[in-house]
Amino acid sequence: MLTLWRNARIATCDEQSRVFERGAVLVRDGVIEWVGAEAELPAGLRPDRAVELAGRWLTPGLIDCHTHLVFAGQRATEFARRTAGTSYADIAREGGGILSTVRATRAATEDELVEQSRPRLVSLLAEGVTTVEIKSGYGLELESEVRMLRAARRLAAEHPVTVSTSLLAAHALPPEFAGRADEYIEVVSREWLPALRASCDAVDAYCEDIAFSAAQCGRLFGAARALGLPVRLHAEQLSNVGGSQVAARHGAFSCDHLEYATDADAAALARAGTVAVMLPVAFYVLAEQRLPPIEAFRRHGVPLAVASDCNPGSAPGASLLLAMNMARRLFGLTSEEVLLGVTRHAARALGLASRRGSVAAGHAADFAAWSIDSLDELGYWTGFNPCSMVVKDGSIVLERNV
Ligand code: NIG
Ligand code: FE
């Protein structure tokens, strides 16, 4: 089956960031065969089907490379306390925060997790998202972590989306291990990782003064890599305890948050080829003041991604478009940086860059079409979604009147 997508303005987000003002894409069996100016279409083609895009902008399907989308319950009461002045870290130290969602998630069945998480996924998909990373990390016991990962893969099977899962057992110290963080890391490394190897695509951890130390994350990463699992890290969100350096040393796919990262951290990430994932919704919701060192990332050539961080604590909601807007307004990213941050660089953060994240020959035909006049409108609208069509592996999976 050969489909011609024609009369589109195309932002390929490929290595050269090519743009075609009157472009076309040829897709065979869900895979892009050719992209270019319509005037240069190979001669003698006989497509089985042609889709007329009437001058609409076409981008790669968006990639949300950092979410905690599967969880039970909500933490609105904590939000009320935080807006009244109590800090996220203080609530965490009292046993609230992540541990409060752990209690709700442990009590939920797999079906309940799927049904509670589905609307959040659906909300992302309506924004042109075709690939989503989903973490565990609210189970913190083997069976509950497995249940979260299964719920994530079930959502993937039931919706037109590629899901990449990360095991985030090192998100917080479970109450059963209070005061025994080293032991917990040891159990996760020695017992859980081998058992869960096939249930996840990567291993993540939370490196922070209120969570795990750089040394603990380093030991976990050593075990993960010995099993062939790639790693990513939450680091330098509220403090700098050396997370970026550990991530870089282990060749992490990504290092995420990074408000407290230094110039030396940026240099290390650049050398390691690690993507820096910006999570401006968490920055906004926690009313943080310290900005990530964007200038240093640019100077050292660190690829930047942008993600929603969808979670019940620091980023309640499920909008990548909002994260894009905040990355521009709060972090000063350009519209080009933000677009690459939710396409090519986000694919790289998930280790999927050879197949997704660009409109390029050999890539899956994941597209989003937009009712916009200019690419600058991506990350411009707040609380408004200009996505008019979503294409997953060559099939139209959503059309919206906008
Ligand atoms: O990315 N920082 C740790 N993890 C999440 C927050 C999780 C939560 O508060 O439930 C984050 O911001
Ligand atoms: Fe997170």
Short mmCIF file of N, CA, C and O in Angstrom, two decimals, residues 19 130 176:
data_model
loop_
_atom_site.label_atom_id
_atom_site.label_comp_id
_atom_site.label_asym_id
_atom_site.label_seq_id
_atom_site.Cartn_x
_atom_site.Cartn_y
_atom_site.Cartn_z
N VAL A 19 12.72 22.14 5.70
CA VAL A 19 11.32 22.56 5.63
C VAL A 19 10.93 22.61 4.16
O VAL A 19 11.70 23.10 3.33
N THR A 130 2.40 10.87 19.40
CA THR A 130 2.33 9.50 18.88
C THR A 130 3.29 8.56 19.62
O THR A 130 3.26 7.35 19.39
N GLU A 176 8.81 0.30 53.79
CA GLU A 176 9.39 -0.97 54.28
C GLU A 176 10.91 -0.88 54.44
O GLU A 176 11.51 -1.69 55.16
#
